[in-house]
mmCIF file of C-alpha atoms and ligand atoms in Angstrom:
data_model
loop_
_atom_site.group_PDB
_atom_site.id
_atom_site.type_symbol
_atom_site.label_atom_id
_atom_site.label_comp_id
_atom_site.label_asym_id
_atom_site.label_seq_id
_atom_site.Cartn_x
_atom_site.Cartn_y
_atom_site.Cartn_z
ATOM 1 C CA MET A 1 -143.119 -31.383 -76.991
ATOM 2 C CA SER A 2 -142.625 -27.608 -77.301
ATOM 3 C CA ARG A 3 -139.662 -25.968 -75.662
ATOM 4 C CA ILE A 4 -141.127 -22.946 -73.895
ATOM 5 C CA VAL A 5 -139.031 -20.386 -71.985
ATOM 6 C CA ASN A 6 -140.904 -17.605 -70.239
ATOM 7 C CA VAL A 7 -138.548 -14.642 -70.519
ATOM 8 C CA ALA A 8 -138.515 -11.234 -68.817
ATOM 9 C CA ALA A 9 -136.766 -8.275 -70.442
ATOM 10 C CA ALA A 10 -135.764 -6.471 -67.220
ATOM 11 C CA GLN A 11 -135.306 -2.841 -68.207
ATOM 12 C CA LEU A 12 -133.579 -0.515 -65.737
ATOM 13 C CA GLY A 13 -134.136 3.181 -65.325
ATOM 14 C CA PRO A 14 -131.066 5.365 -64.744
ATOM 15 C CA ILE A 15 -128.288 4.389 -62.345
ATOM 16 C CA HIS A 16 -126.413 7.350 -60.930
ATOM 17 C CA ARG A 17 -122.733 7.650 -60.109
ATOM 18 C CA THR A 18 -123.513 7.872 -56.408
ATOM 19 C CA ASP A 19 -125.784 4.775 -56.335
ATOM 20 C CA SER A 20 -124.133 1.975 -54.371
ATOM 21 C CA ARG A 21 -123.837 -1.572 -55.794
ATOM 22 C CA ARG A 22 -126.076 -2.676 -52.955
ATOM 23 C CA ALA A 23 -128.843 -0.285 -54.071
ATOM 24 C CA VAL A 24 -128.552 -1.407 -57.700
ATOM 25 C CA VAL A 25 -128.527 -5.091 -56.753
ATOM 26 C CA ALA A 26 -131.700 -4.500 -54.701
ATOM 27 C CA ARG A 27 -133.411 -3.302 -57.907
ATOM 28 C CA LEU A 28 -132.173 -6.367 -59.793
ATOM 29 C CA LEU A 29 -133.478 -8.646 -57.020
ATOM 30 C CA GLU A 30 -136.868 -6.954 -57.237
ATOM 31 C CA HIS A 31 -136.911 -7.747 -60.963
ATOM 32 C CA LEU A 32 -135.929 -11.382 -60.295
ATOM 33 C CA ARG A 33 -138.695 -11.806 -57.710
ATOM 34 C CA ASN A 34 -141.363 -10.150 -59.861
ATOM 35 C CA ALA A 35 -140.357 -12.167 -62.917
ATOM 36 C CA HIS A 36 -140.484 -15.353 -60.862
ATOM 37 C CA ALA A 37 -143.957 -14.434 -59.553
ATOM 38 C CA MET A 38 -145.051 -14.083 -63.189
ATOM 39 C CA GLY A 39 -143.781 -17.552 -64.105
ATOM 40 C CA CYS A 40 -140.499 -16.645 -65.841
ATOM 41 C CA GLN A 41 -137.491 -18.956 -66.085
ATOM 42 C CA LEU A 42 -135.072 -16.358 -67.508
ATOM 43 C CA VAL A 43 -134.478 -12.654 -66.803
ATOM 44 C CA VAL A 44 -132.398 -10.480 -69.142
ATOM 45 C CA PHE A 45 -130.752 -7.357 -67.643
ATOM 46 C CA PRO A 46 -129.048 -4.492 -69.578
ATOM 47 C CA GLU A 47 -125.426 -3.816 -70.515
ATOM 48 C CA LEU A 48 -123.326 -2.433 -67.583
ATOM 49 C CA ALA A 49 -126.301 -3.158 -65.337
ATOM 50 C CA LEU A 50 -124.420 -2.679 -62.043
ATOM 51 C CA THR A 51 -123.214 0.885 -62.603
ATOM 52 C CA THR A 52 -123.946 4.102 -64.385
ATOM 53 C CA PHE A 53 -122.725 4.129 -68.011
ATOM 54 C CA PHE A 54 -119.296 5.418 -66.909
ATOM 55 C CA PRO A 55 -117.708 5.537 -70.427
ATOM 56 C CA ARG A 56 -119.402 8.908 -70.771
ATOM 57 C CA TRP A 57 -116.637 10.369 -68.554
ATOM 58 C CA TYR A 58 -112.859 10.396 -68.887
ATOM 59 C CA VAL A 59 -111.353 9.098 -65.631
ATOM 60 C CA GLU A 60 -107.577 8.800 -65.251
ATOM 61 C CA ASP A 61 -107.344 7.787 -61.619
ATOM 62 C CA GLN A 62 -106.946 3.965 -61.501
ATOM 63 C CA ALA A 63 -108.700 3.524 -58.152
ATOM 64 C CA GLU A 64 -111.664 5.612 -59.278
ATOM 65 C CA MET A 65 -111.797 3.653 -62.524
ATOM 66 C CA ASP A 66 -111.490 0.236 -60.854
ATOM 67 C CA ALA A 67 -114.546 0.975 -58.711
ATOM 68 C CA TYR A 68 -116.723 0.579 -61.810
ATOM 69 C CA TYR A 69 -115.399 -2.933 -62.578
ATOM 70 C CA GLU A 70 -116.108 -6.371 -61.094
ATOM 71 C CA ALA A 71 -112.887 -8.220 -60.213
ATOM 72 C CA GLU A 72 -114.859 -11.409 -59.536
ATOM 73 C CA MET A 73 -118.274 -12.710 -60.436
ATOM 74 C CA PRO A 74 -120.033 -13.483 -58.227
ATOM 75 C CA GLY A 75 -118.401 -10.982 -55.898
ATOM 76 C CA PRO A 76 -119.347 -9.910 -52.372
ATOM 77 C CA GLU A 77 -122.114 -7.549 -53.555
ATOM 78 C CA THR A 78 -123.441 -9.689 -56.411
ATOM 79 C CA ARG A 79 -123.461 -13.129 -54.741
ATOM 80 C CA ILE A 80 -127.011 -12.547 -53.510
ATOM 81 C CA LEU A 81 -128.206 -12.425 -57.121
ATOM 82 C CA PHE A 82 -126.847 -15.906 -57.779
ATOM 83 C CA GLU A 83 -128.228 -17.259 -54.491
ATOM 84 C CA THR A 84 -131.661 -15.790 -55.148
ATOM 85 C CA ALA A 85 -131.664 -17.112 -58.714
ATOM 86 C CA ALA A 86 -130.908 -20.610 -57.417
ATOM 87 C CA GLN A 87 -133.608 -20.376 -54.716
ATOM 88 C CA LEU A 88 -136.220 -19.184 -57.223
ATOM 89 C CA ARG A 89 -134.983 -21.529 -59.989
ATOM 90 C CA ILE A 90 -134.706 -18.574 -62.359
ATOM 91 C CA GLY A 91 -131.760 -17.886 -64.675
ATOM 92 C CA PHE A 92 -130.393 -14.520 -65.778
ATOM 93 C CA TYR A 93 -128.184 -12.652 -68.264
ATOM 94 C CA ILE A 94 -126.374 -9.564 -66.968
ATOM 95 C CA GLY A 95 -123.900 -7.094 -68.430
ATOM 96 C CA TYR A 96 -121.073 -5.621 -66.316
ATOM 97 C CA ALA A 97 -117.551 -4.194 -66.556
ATOM 98 C CA GLU A 98 -115.049 -7.016 -66.044
ATOM 99 C CA LEU A 99 -111.562 -6.583 -64.588
ATOM 100 C CA ALA A 100 -109.587 -9.722 -65.393
ATOM 101 C CA VAL A 101 -105.973 -10.538 -64.621
ATOM 102 C CA GLU A 102 -104.432 -12.578 -67.444
ATOM 103 C CA ASN A 103 -100.782 -13.683 -67.079
ATOM 104 C CA GLY A 104 -100.358 -11.050 -64.377
ATOM 105 C CA VAL A 105 -101.717 -8.247 -66.618
ATOM 106 C CA LYS A 106 -104.941 -6.311 -65.873
ATOM 107 C CA ARG A 107 -107.441 -6.552 -68.749
ATOM 108 C CA ARG A 108 -110.773 -4.755 -68.989
ATOM 109 C CA TYR A 109 -113.808 -5.973 -70.909
ATOM 110 C CA ASN A 110 -117.440 -5.027 -71.429
ATOM 111 C CA THR A 111 -118.878 -8.423 -70.496
ATOM 112 C CA SER A 112 -122.095 -10.358 -70.070
ATOM 113 C CA ILE A 113 -122.724 -13.718 -68.446
ATOM 114 C CA LEU A 114 -125.536 -16.251 -68.612
ATOM 115 C CA VAL A 115 -126.497 -17.885 -65.309
ATOM 116 C CA ASP A 116 -128.651 -21.018 -65.254
ATOM 117 C CA GLN A 117 -131.497 -21.893 -62.892
ATOM 118 C CA SER A 118 -129.090 -23.411 -60.356
ATOM 119 C CA GLY A 119 -127.162 -20.124 -60.085
ATOM 120 C CA LYS A 120 -124.211 -21.415 -62.143
ATOM 121 C CA ILE A 121 -122.487 -19.337 -64.848
ATOM 122 C CA ILE A 122 -122.853 -21.265 -68.117
ATOM 123 C CA GLY A 123 -121.541 -18.671 -70.568
ATOM 124 C CA LYS A 124 -119.447 -15.508 -70.765
ATOM 125 C CA TYR A 125 -119.306 -13.014 -73.631
ATOM 126 C CA ARG A 126 -116.959 -10.032 -74.137
ATOM 127 C CA LYS A 127 -118.243 -7.219 -76.362
ATOM 128 C CA VAL A 128 -116.718 -7.330 -79.830
ATOM 129 C CA HIS A 129 -117.951 -4.082 -81.451
ATOM 130 C CA LEU A 130 -116.776 -1.326 -79.081
ATOM 131 C CA PRO A 131 -118.152 2.010 -80.300
ATOM 132 C CA GLY A 132 -116.929 5.523 -79.580
ATOM 133 C CA HIS A 133 -113.379 6.786 -79.122
ATOM 134 C CA ALA A 134 -110.227 6.185 -77.046
ATOM 135 C CA GLN A 135 -109.020 9.764 -76.527
ATOM 136 C CA ASN A 136 -110.386 12.321 -74.093
ATOM 137 C CA GLU A 137 -112.702 14.685 -76.023
ATOM 138 C CA PRO A 138 -113.737 17.108 -73.267
ATOM 139 C CA TRP A 139 -115.625 19.466 -75.581
ATOM 140 C CA ARG A 140 -118.436 16.910 -76.022
ATOM 141 C CA ALA A 141 -121.597 17.254 -73.910
ATOM 142 C CA PHE A 142 -120.932 13.617 -73.004
ATOM 143 C CA GLN A 143 -118.289 11.247 -74.263
ATOM 144 C CA HIS A 144 -118.385 7.629 -75.414
ATOM 145 C CA LEU A 145 -115.055 6.236 -74.242
ATOM 146 C CA GLU A 146 -115.627 2.503 -74.664
ATOM 147 C CA LYS A 147 -112.427 2.200 -76.718
ATOM 148 C CA TYR A 148 -110.551 3.730 -73.755
ATOM 149 C CA TYR A 149 -112.136 1.604 -71.023
ATOM 150 C CA PHE A 150 -112.340 -1.808 -72.725
ATOM 151 C CA GLU A 151 -110.483 -4.212 -74.964
ATOM 152 C CA PRO A 152 -112.594 -5.952 -77.605
ATOM 153 C CA GLY A 153 -113.703 -9.550 -77.239
ATOM 154 C CA SER A 154 -112.931 -11.983 -80.022
ATOM 155 C CA SER A 155 -115.834 -14.363 -80.658
ATOM 156 C CA PHE A 156 -119.573 -14.884 -80.753
ATOM 157 C CA ASP A 157 -120.212 -18.195 -79.022
ATOM 158 C CA VAL A 158 -123.411 -20.032 -78.126
ATOM 159 C CA TRP A 159 -124.254 -22.234 -75.155
ATOM 160 C CA ARG A 160 -126.752 -24.996 -74.480
ATOM 161 C CA GLY A 161 -129.160 -23.952 -71.734
ATOM 162 C CA PHE A 162 -132.824 -23.347 -71.017
ATOM 163 C CA ASP A 163 -133.638 -26.290 -73.305
ATOM 164 C CA GLY A 164 -132.182 -24.474 -76.296
ATOM 165 C CA ILE A 165 -129.155 -22.815 -77.889
ATOM 166 C CA MET A 166 -128.448 -19.437 -76.304
ATOM 167 C CA GLY A 167 -126.286 -16.553 -77.547
ATOM 168 C CA MET A 168 -125.155 -13.213 -76.127
ATOM 169 C CA ALA A 169 -124.128 -9.834 -77.504
ATOM 170 C CA LEU A 170 -123.954 -6.270 -76.152
ATOM 171 C CA CYS A 171 -125.421 -3.004 -77.388
ATOM 172 C CA ASN A 172 -123.502 -1.804 -80.469
ATOM 173 C CA ASP A 173 -123.119 -5.461 -81.561
ATOM 174 C CA ARG A 174 -126.822 -5.410 -82.415
ATOM 175 C CA ARG A 175 -126.229 -3.006 -85.315
ATOM 176 C CA TRP A 176 -123.920 -5.477 -87.136
ATOM 177 C CA SER A 177 -125.419 -8.291 -89.162
ATOM 178 C CA GLU A 178 -122.278 -10.410 -88.605
ATOM 179 C CA THR A 179 -123.151 -10.648 -84.889
ATOM 180 C CA TYR A 180 -126.372 -12.520 -85.566
ATOM 181 C CA ARG A 181 -125.086 -14.552 -88.510
ATOM 182 C CA VAL A 182 -122.070 -15.993 -86.665
ATOM 183 C CA MET A 183 -124.428 -17.183 -83.926
ATOM 184 C CA GLY A 184 -127.012 -18.214 -86.555
ATOM 185 C CA LEU A 185 -124.373 -20.502 -88.053
ATOM 186 C CA GLN A 186 -124.164 -22.221 -84.659
ATOM 187 C CA GLY A 187 -127.940 -22.753 -84.559
ATOM 188 C CA VAL A 188 -128.722 -20.016 -82.042
ATOM 189 C CA GLU A 189 -132.332 -19.924 -80.837
ATOM 190 C CA MET A 190 -132.251 -16.951 -78.470
ATOM 191 C CA ILE A 191 -129.870 -13.967 -78.487
ATOM 192 C CA MET A 192 -129.787 -11.791 -75.368
ATOM 193 C CA MET A 193 -128.575 -8.251 -75.831
ATOM 194 C CA GLY A 194 -128.281 -5.536 -73.178
ATOM 195 C CA TYR A 195 -127.823 -1.933 -74.328
ATOM 196 C CA ASN A 196 -127.119 1.671 -73.252
ATOM 197 C CA THR A 197 -128.076 3.906 -76.144
ATOM 198 C CA PRO A 198 -128.222 7.685 -75.794
ATOM 199 C CA VAL A 199 -130.960 9.456 -77.769
ATOM 200 C CA HIS A 200 -128.378 12.010 -78.898
ATOM 201 C CA ASN A 201 -125.556 10.690 -81.071
ATOM 202 C CA PRO A 202 -122.904 13.472 -81.120
ATOM 203 C CA PRO A 203 -121.116 12.279 -84.304
ATOM 204 C CA ALA A 204 -124.429 12.183 -86.249
ATOM 205 C CA PRO A 205 -127.130 14.294 -84.551
ATOM 206 C CA GLU A 206 -129.219 13.984 -87.711
ATOM 207 C CA HIS A 207 -129.940 10.377 -86.644
ATOM 208 C CA ASP A 208 -131.357 11.342 -83.238
ATOM 209 C CA ASP A 209 -135.012 11.212 -84.306
ATOM 210 C CA LEU A 210 -134.455 7.724 -85.683
ATOM 211 C CA SER A 211 -132.798 6.141 -82.643
ATOM 212 C CA MET A 212 -135.791 3.968 -81.680
ATOM 213 C CA PHE A 213 -136.503 3.044 -85.297
ATOM 214 C CA HIS A 214 -132.891 1.889 -85.775
ATOM 215 C CA ASN A 215 -132.982 -0.004 -82.480
ATOM 216 C CA GLN A 216 -135.962 -2.050 -83.608
ATOM 217 C CA LEU A 217 -134.874 -2.326 -87.233
ATOM 218 C CA VAL A 218 -131.581 -4.075 -86.479
ATOM 219 C CA MET A 219 -132.907 -6.468 -83.851
ATOM 220 C CA GLN A 220 -136.003 -7.413 -85.850
ATOM 221 C CA ALA A 221 -133.929 -8.030 -88.987
ATOM 222 C CA GLY A 222 -131.353 -10.078 -87.039
ATOM 223 C CA ALA A 223 -134.096 -12.239 -85.515
ATOM 224 C CA TYR A 224 -135.875 -12.931 -88.811
ATOM 225 C CA GLN A 225 -132.770 -13.491 -90.959
ATOM 226 C CA ASN A 226 -131.453 -16.082 -88.511
ATOM 227 C CA GLY A 227 -134.713 -17.608 -87.279
ATOM 228 C CA THR A 228 -133.989 -16.758 -83.654
ATOM 229 C CA TRP A 229 -135.570 -15.041 -80.678
ATOM 230 C CA VAL A 230 -133.894 -11.748 -79.715
ATOM 231 C CA VAL A 231 -134.259 -10.133 -76.299
ATOM 232 C CA GLY A 232 -133.020 -6.526 -76.280
ATOM 233 C CA VAL A 233 -132.881 -4.774 -72.910
ATOM 234 C CA ALA A 234 -132.145 -1.119 -72.226
ATOM 235 C CA LYS A 235 -130.844 1.045 -69.458
ATOM 236 C CA ALA A 236 -133.287 3.917 -70.010
ATOM 237 C CA GLY A 237 -134.154 7.454 -68.984
ATOM 238 C CA ASN A 238 -132.091 10.432 -67.914
ATOM 239 C CA GLU A 239 -128.836 9.079 -66.487
ATOM 240 C CA GLU A 240 -126.501 11.797 -65.233
ATOM 241 C CA GLY A 241 -127.892 14.286 -67.769
ATOM 242 C CA CYS A 242 -127.751 11.862 -70.691
ATOM 243 C CA GLU A 243 -131.137 10.804 -72.116
ATOM 244 C CA MET A 244 -131.135 7.087 -72.924
ATOM 245 C CA ILE A 245 -133.642 5.342 -75.165
ATOM 246 C CA GLY A 246 -135.760 2.625 -73.586
ATOM 247 C CA GLY A 247 -137.731 0.336 -75.860
ATOM 248 C CA SER A 248 -136.659 -2.996 -74.351
ATOM 249 C CA CYS A 249 -138.412 -5.723 -76.286
ATOM 250 C CA ILE A 250 -138.696 -9.396 -77.082
ATOM 251 C CA ILE A 251 -138.681 -10.330 -80.768
ATOM 252 C CA ALA A 252 -139.889 -13.622 -82.229
ATOM 253 C CA PRO A 253 -138.101 -15.515 -85.041
ATOM 254 C CA SER A 254 -140.712 -14.012 -87.364
ATOM 255 C CA GLY A 255 -139.133 -10.610 -86.684
ATOM 256 C CA GLU A 256 -142.251 -9.429 -84.826
ATOM 257 C CA ILE A 257 -142.031 -7.648 -81.471
ATOM 258 C CA VAL A 258 -144.141 -9.703 -79.080
ATOM 259 C CA ALA A 259 -143.545 -7.762 -75.835
ATOM 260 C CA ALA A 260 -142.130 -4.326 -75.108
ATOM 261 C CA CYS A 261 -141.545 -1.902 -72.241
ATOM 262 C CA SER A 262 -143.427 1.376 -72.423
ATOM 263 C CA THR A 263 -141.660 3.477 -69.760
ATOM 264 C CA LYS A 264 -138.135 4.800 -69.213
ATOM 265 C CA GLY A 265 -137.850 3.227 -65.774
ATOM 266 C CA ASP A 266 -137.501 -0.176 -64.113
ATOM 267 C CA GLU A 267 -140.009 -2.344 -65.958
ATOM 268 C CA LEU A 268 -140.510 -5.946 -67.043
ATOM 269 C CA ALA A 269 -141.738 -7.021 -70.483
ATOM 270 C CA ILE A 270 -142.608 -10.704 -70.536
ATOM 271 C CA ALA A 271 -143.104 -13.229 -73.331
ATOM 272 C CA ARG A 272 -143.721 -16.942 -73.630
ATOM 273 C CA CYS A 273 -140.945 -17.898 -76.055
ATOM 274 C CA ASP A 274 -141.394 -21.162 -77.920
ATOM 275 C CA LEU A 275 -137.909 -22.138 -79.108
ATOM 276 C CA ASP A 276 -139.431 -24.564 -81.604
ATOM 277 C CA LEU A 277 -140.759 -21.555 -83.550
ATOM 278 C CA CYS A 278 -137.185 -21.086 -84.819
ATOM 279 C CA ARG A 279 -137.412 -24.288 -86.848
ATOM 280 C CA SER A 280 -139.912 -23.040 -89.385
ATOM 281 C CA TYR A 281 -137.480 -20.246 -90.391
ATOM 282 C CA LYS A 282 -134.295 -22.286 -90.088
ATOM 283 C CA THR A 283 -135.663 -25.086 -92.281
ATOM 284 C CA THR A 284 -137.301 -22.991 -95.020
ATOM 285 C CA THR A 285 -136.355 -19.447 -96.134
ATOM 286 C CA PHE A 286 -133.243 -19.437 -93.944
ATOM 287 C CA ASN A 287 -132.128 -23.023 -94.406
ATOM 288 C CA PHE A 288 -128.451 -22.017 -94.462
ATOM 289 C CA GLU A 289 -127.109 -25.366 -95.666
ATOM 290 C CA ARG A 290 -129.409 -25.290 -98.654
ATOM 291 C CA HIS A 291 -129.331 -21.654 -99.702
ATOM 292 C CA ARG A 292 -126.203 -19.847 -98.465
ATOM 293 C CA ARG A 293 -123.304 -19.193 -100.876
ATOM 294 C CA PRO A 294 -120.218 -18.612 -98.669
ATOM 295 C CA GLU A 295 -117.972 -18.646 -101.763
ATOM 296 C CA ALA A 296 -119.580 -15.306 -102.707
ATOM 297 C CA TYR A 297 -119.051 -13.767 -99.264
ATOM 298 C CA SER A 298 -115.241 -13.889 -98.881
ATOM 299 C CA LEU A 299 -114.929 -10.082 -98.577
ATOM 300 C CA ILE A 300 -116.862 -10.244 -95.320
ATOM 301 C CA THR A 301 -113.871 -11.730 -93.498
ATOM 302 C CA GLU A 302 -111.049 -10.510 -95.759
ATOM 303 C CA ARG A 303 -111.855 -6.808 -95.731
ATOM 304 C CA ARG A 304 -112.649 -4.506 -92.796
ATOM 305 C CA GLY A 305 -113.470 -1.123 -94.383
ATOM 306 C CA ALA A 306 -115.181 -0.418 -97.685
ATOM 307 C CA ILE A 307 -112.964 0.152 -100.730
ATOM 308 C CA GLU A 308 -114.733 1.734 -103.651
ATOM 309 C CA PRO A 309 -113.996 0.596 -107.216
ATOM 310 C CA GLU A 310 -111.691 2.779 -109.329
ATOM 311 C CA ALA A 311 -113.618 5.558 -111.056
ATOM 312 C CA LEU A 312 -114.260 4.678 -114.675
ATOM 313 C CA PRO A 313 -112.341 6.866 -117.166
ATOM 314 C CA ALA A 314 -114.556 9.617 -118.630
HETATM 315 N N1 CDV B 401 -123.244 1.202 -75.509
HETATM 316 C C1 CDV B 401 -123.271 1.250 -76.866
HETATM 317 O O1 CDV B 401 -122.705 0.393 -77.525
HETATM 318 N N2 CDV B 401 -123.887 2.310 -77.423
HETATM 319 C C2 CDV B 401 -123.919 2.558 -78.832
HETATM 320 C C3 CDV B 401 -123.991 4.055 -79.104
HETATM 321 C C4 CDV B 401 -122.690 4.703 -78.881
HETATM 322 C C5 CDV B 401 -124.432 4.363 -80.521
HETATM 323 C C6 CDV B 401 -125.084 1.859 -79.503
HETATM 324 O O2 CDV B 401 -124.858 1.244 -80.563
HETATM 325 O O3 CDV B 401 -126.208 1.955 -79.048
#
């Protein structure tokens, strides 16, 4: 019997600094209800889906900063999402800023969770590849202070749910082949990935025209090379003066995009995802047990940055 999951990539248009959690959650609920009406069992929301992408500003005031984080999940404003999910029997993935207290110390993470169809959290992921910078750089048109606001997570795990093996990652993680492969080595069948990607990349403006191409390139390659579904979901449009790419899409294990959003606003892209499709890639071209050569890959975990060979004498 096939294992089918009807999935909605629930793209969000901009969220502004002044938008209340209640107003944002109302938009998420609208997505949940519409996805349910269209027969979905799983809805995937973007990275930092409850707030504006606040790492574009340097904030020093602790109280102002804390307002962007969730100290509990579900919390008073988000509980309705879990209750509605349980009522509708629809699961969801959502990204948010997490404020944790570990051994009495405040820790901050860029986090996503996976909630099953009974409204229960079955997995939590903390972003590993934090892009940007840690210092205030006020001369930039907008900053990317993820290294200031968050600590990195430390693993790529997978969870059993939705009749399959589910994985999570966040935004910049999608550009790194290790993200997919570590989950591929755990048999992942669907990777959910929320993102906030500005069109303009201040450190390399020459890449701006290629931002959508790169977005698709990395997710399509990751899906194919690991025989897995990938669901990439954007926060899109002009958010506080920063133009964000959209392009939320659902990618099959073949690497083909099977559904995509076409606007820069709140929009659903829906696909009927057959998890059994993964098998034909995982048991042939990408049969890891048969074809991989880990003994040739040791540099991947031993070395972080590239070291070029010594120049040959003239
Ligand atoms: N939120 C992100 O991780 N954004 C990065 C930007 C900074 C390039 C991304 O990889 O899309």
